[in-house]
mmCIF file of C-alpha atoms in Angstrom:
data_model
loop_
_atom_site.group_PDB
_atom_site.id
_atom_site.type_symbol
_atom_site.label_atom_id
_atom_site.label_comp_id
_atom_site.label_asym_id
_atom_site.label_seq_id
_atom_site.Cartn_x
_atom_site.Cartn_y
_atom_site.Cartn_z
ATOM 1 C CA UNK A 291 -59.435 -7.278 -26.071
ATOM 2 C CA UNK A 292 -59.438 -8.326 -22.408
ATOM 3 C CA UNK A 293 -55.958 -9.876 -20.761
ATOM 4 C CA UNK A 294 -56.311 -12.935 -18.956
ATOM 5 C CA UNK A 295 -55.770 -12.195 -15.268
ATOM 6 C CA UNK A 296 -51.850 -12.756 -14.384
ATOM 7 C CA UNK A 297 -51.740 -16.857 -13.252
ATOM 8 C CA UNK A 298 -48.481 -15.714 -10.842
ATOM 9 C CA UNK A 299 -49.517 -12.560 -8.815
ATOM 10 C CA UNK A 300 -47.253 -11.510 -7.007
ATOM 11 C CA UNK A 301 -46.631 -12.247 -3.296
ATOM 12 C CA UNK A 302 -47.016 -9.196 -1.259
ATOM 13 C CA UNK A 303 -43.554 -8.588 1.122
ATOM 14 C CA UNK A 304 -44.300 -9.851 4.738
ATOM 15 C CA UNK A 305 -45.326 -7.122 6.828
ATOM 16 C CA UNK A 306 -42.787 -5.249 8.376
ATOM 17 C CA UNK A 307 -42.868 -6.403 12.053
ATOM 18 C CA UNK A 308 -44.904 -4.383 15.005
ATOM 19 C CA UNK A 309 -42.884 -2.360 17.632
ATOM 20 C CA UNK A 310 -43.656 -4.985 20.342
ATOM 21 C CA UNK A 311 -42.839 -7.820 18.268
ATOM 22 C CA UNK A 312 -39.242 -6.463 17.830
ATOM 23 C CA UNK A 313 -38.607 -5.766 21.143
ATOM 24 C CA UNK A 314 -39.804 -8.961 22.010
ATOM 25 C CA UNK A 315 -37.314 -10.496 19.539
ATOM 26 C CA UNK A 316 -34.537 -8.136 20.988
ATOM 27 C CA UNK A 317 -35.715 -9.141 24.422
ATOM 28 C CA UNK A 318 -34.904 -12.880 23.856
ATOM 29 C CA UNK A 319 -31.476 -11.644 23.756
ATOM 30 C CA UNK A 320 -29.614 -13.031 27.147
ATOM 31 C CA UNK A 321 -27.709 -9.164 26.968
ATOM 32 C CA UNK A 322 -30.457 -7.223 26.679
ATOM 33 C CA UNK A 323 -32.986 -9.424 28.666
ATOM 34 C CA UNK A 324 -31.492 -7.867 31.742
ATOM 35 C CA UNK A 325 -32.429 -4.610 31.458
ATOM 36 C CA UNK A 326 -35.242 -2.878 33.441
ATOM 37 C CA UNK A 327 -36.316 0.308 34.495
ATOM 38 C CA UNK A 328 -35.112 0.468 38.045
ATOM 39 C CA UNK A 329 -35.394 2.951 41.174
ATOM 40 C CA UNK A 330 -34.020 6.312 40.619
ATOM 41 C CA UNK A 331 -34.495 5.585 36.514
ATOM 42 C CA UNK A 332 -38.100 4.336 36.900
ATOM 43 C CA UNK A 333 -39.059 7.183 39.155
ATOM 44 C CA UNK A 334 -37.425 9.876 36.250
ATOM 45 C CA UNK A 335 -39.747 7.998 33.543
ATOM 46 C CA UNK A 336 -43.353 8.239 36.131
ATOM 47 C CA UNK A 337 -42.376 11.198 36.861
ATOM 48 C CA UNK A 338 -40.993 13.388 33.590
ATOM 49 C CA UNK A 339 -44.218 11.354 31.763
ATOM 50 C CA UNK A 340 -44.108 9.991 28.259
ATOM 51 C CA UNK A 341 -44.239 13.535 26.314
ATOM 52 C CA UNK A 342 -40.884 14.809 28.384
ATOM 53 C CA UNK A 343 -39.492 11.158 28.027
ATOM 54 C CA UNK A 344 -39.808 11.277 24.470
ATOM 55 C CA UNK A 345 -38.253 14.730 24.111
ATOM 56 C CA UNK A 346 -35.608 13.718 25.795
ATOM 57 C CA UNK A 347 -34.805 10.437 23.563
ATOM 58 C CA UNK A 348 -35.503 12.705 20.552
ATOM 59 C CA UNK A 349 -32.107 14.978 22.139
ATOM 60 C CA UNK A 350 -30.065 12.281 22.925
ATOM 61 C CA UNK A 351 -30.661 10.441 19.648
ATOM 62 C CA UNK A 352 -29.765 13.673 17.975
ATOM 63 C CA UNK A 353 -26.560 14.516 19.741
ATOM 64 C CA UNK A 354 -25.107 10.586 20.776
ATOM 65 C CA UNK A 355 -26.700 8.431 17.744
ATOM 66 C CA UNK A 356 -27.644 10.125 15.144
ATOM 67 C CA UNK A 357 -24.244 10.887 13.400
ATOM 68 C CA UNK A 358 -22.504 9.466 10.713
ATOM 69 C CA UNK A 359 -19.704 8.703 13.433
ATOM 70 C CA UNK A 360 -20.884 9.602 17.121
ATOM 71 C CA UNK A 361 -18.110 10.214 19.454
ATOM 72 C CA UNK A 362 -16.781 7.369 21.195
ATOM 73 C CA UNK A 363 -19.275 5.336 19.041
ATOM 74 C CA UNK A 364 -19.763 2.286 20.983
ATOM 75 C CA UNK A 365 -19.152 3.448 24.451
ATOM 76 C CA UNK A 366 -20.999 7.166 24.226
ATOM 77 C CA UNK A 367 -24.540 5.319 25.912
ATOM 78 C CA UNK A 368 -24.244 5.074 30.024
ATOM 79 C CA UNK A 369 -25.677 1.611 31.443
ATOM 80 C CA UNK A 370 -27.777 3.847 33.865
ATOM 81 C CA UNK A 371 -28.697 7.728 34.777
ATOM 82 C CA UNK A 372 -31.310 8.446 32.405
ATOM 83 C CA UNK A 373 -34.138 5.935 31.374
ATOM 84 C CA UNK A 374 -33.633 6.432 27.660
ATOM 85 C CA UNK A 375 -30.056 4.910 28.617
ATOM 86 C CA UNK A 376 -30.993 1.727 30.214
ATOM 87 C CA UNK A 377 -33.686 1.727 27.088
ATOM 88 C CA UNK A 378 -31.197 2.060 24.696
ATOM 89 C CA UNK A 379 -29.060 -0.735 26.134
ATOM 90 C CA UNK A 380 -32.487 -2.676 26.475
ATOM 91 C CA UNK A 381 -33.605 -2.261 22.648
ATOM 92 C CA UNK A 382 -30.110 -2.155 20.414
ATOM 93 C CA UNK A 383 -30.338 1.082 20.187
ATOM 94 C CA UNK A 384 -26.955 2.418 21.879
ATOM 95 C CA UNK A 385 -24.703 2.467 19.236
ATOM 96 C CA UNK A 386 -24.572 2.711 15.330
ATOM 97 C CA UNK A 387 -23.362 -1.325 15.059
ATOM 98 C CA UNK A 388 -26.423 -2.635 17.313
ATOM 99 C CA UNK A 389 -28.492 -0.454 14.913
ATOM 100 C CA UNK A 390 -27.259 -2.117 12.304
ATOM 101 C CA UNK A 391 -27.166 -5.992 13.541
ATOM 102 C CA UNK A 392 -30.384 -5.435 15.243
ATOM 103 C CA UNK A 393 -32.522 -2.560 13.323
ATOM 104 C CA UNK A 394 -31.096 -3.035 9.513
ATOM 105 C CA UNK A 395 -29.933 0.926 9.397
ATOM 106 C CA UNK A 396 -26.234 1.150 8.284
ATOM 107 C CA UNK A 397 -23.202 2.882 9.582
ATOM 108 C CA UNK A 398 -21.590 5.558 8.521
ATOM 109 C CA UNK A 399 -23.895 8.238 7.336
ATOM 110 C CA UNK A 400 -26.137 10.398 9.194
ATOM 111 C CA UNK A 401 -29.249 9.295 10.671
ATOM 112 C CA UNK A 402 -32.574 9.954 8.404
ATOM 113 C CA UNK A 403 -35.544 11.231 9.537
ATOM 114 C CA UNK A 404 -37.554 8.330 9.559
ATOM 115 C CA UNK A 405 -34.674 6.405 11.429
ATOM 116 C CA UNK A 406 -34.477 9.144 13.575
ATOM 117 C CA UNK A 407 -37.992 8.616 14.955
ATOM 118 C CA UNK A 408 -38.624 4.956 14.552
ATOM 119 C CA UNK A 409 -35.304 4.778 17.189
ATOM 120 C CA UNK A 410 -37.145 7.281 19.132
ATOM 121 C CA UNK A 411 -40.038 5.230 19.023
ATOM 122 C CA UNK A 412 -38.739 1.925 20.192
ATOM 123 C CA UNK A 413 -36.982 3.601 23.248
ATOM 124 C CA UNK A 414 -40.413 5.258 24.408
ATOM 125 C CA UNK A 415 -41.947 1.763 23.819
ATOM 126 C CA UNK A 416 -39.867 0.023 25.930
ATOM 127 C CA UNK A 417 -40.117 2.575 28.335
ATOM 128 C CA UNK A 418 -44.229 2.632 28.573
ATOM 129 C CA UNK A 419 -43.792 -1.062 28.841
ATOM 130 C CA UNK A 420 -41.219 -1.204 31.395
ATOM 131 C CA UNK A 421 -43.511 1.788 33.493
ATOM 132 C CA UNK A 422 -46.638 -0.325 32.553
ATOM 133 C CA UNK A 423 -44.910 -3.673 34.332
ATOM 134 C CA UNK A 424 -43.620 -2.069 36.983
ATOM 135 C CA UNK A 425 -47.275 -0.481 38.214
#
């Protein structure tokens, strides 16, 4: 005996939106609209390339973000010195409460993998666009 087909399907969950289209969302921001790889910071990211770039926001991730409670959480990310800084500030990924109002990923335990690269990932987007702009 056949079943009829099901006269509800269900609705497949809305995609889960592209890395440009959140930073363009985060962008709209007033705050974070004002940040933009600069002299000294836009040199380091031409220069260093997007492999060393990334390695770098891997690190800093790991040692500044990634912990259930980073030191100084909220004021551990510098406004300027390293590209992946001024990204940070740039994409609501600084500290562990702009992860979670902007990103979705809660406080107070560690970092998981996946989180750990899809931060790493909007950083070095922001960057290539910001290097991309500025050429």
């Amino acid at each position: 005996m056949m079943s009829s087909p099901d006269p509800d399907p269900p609705t497949p969950a809305p995609a889960a939106p592209s890395l440009d289209q959140k930073l363009d969302a985060v962008a709209r921001h007033p705050f974070r609209a004002k940040f933009h790889l600069r002299g000294r910071d836009l040199a380091t990211a031409r220069l260093k390339g997007p492999s060393t770039i990334r390695w770098h926001a891997y690190d800093l991730v790991a040692r500044r973000l990634a912990p259930a409670e980073p030191y100084k959480d909220g004021k551990q990310t510098p406004y300027r010195g390293h590209p992946v800084f001024v990204a940070q500030h740039a994409t609501a990924t600084c500290c562990r409460t702009c992860l979670k109002r902007w990103h979705g990923i809660p406080k107070g335990r560690e970092l998981n993998r996946a989180e750990h690269a899809y931060v790493v990932d909007v950083i070095c987007r922001w960057i290539e666009r910001e290097v991309a702009a500025a050429s």
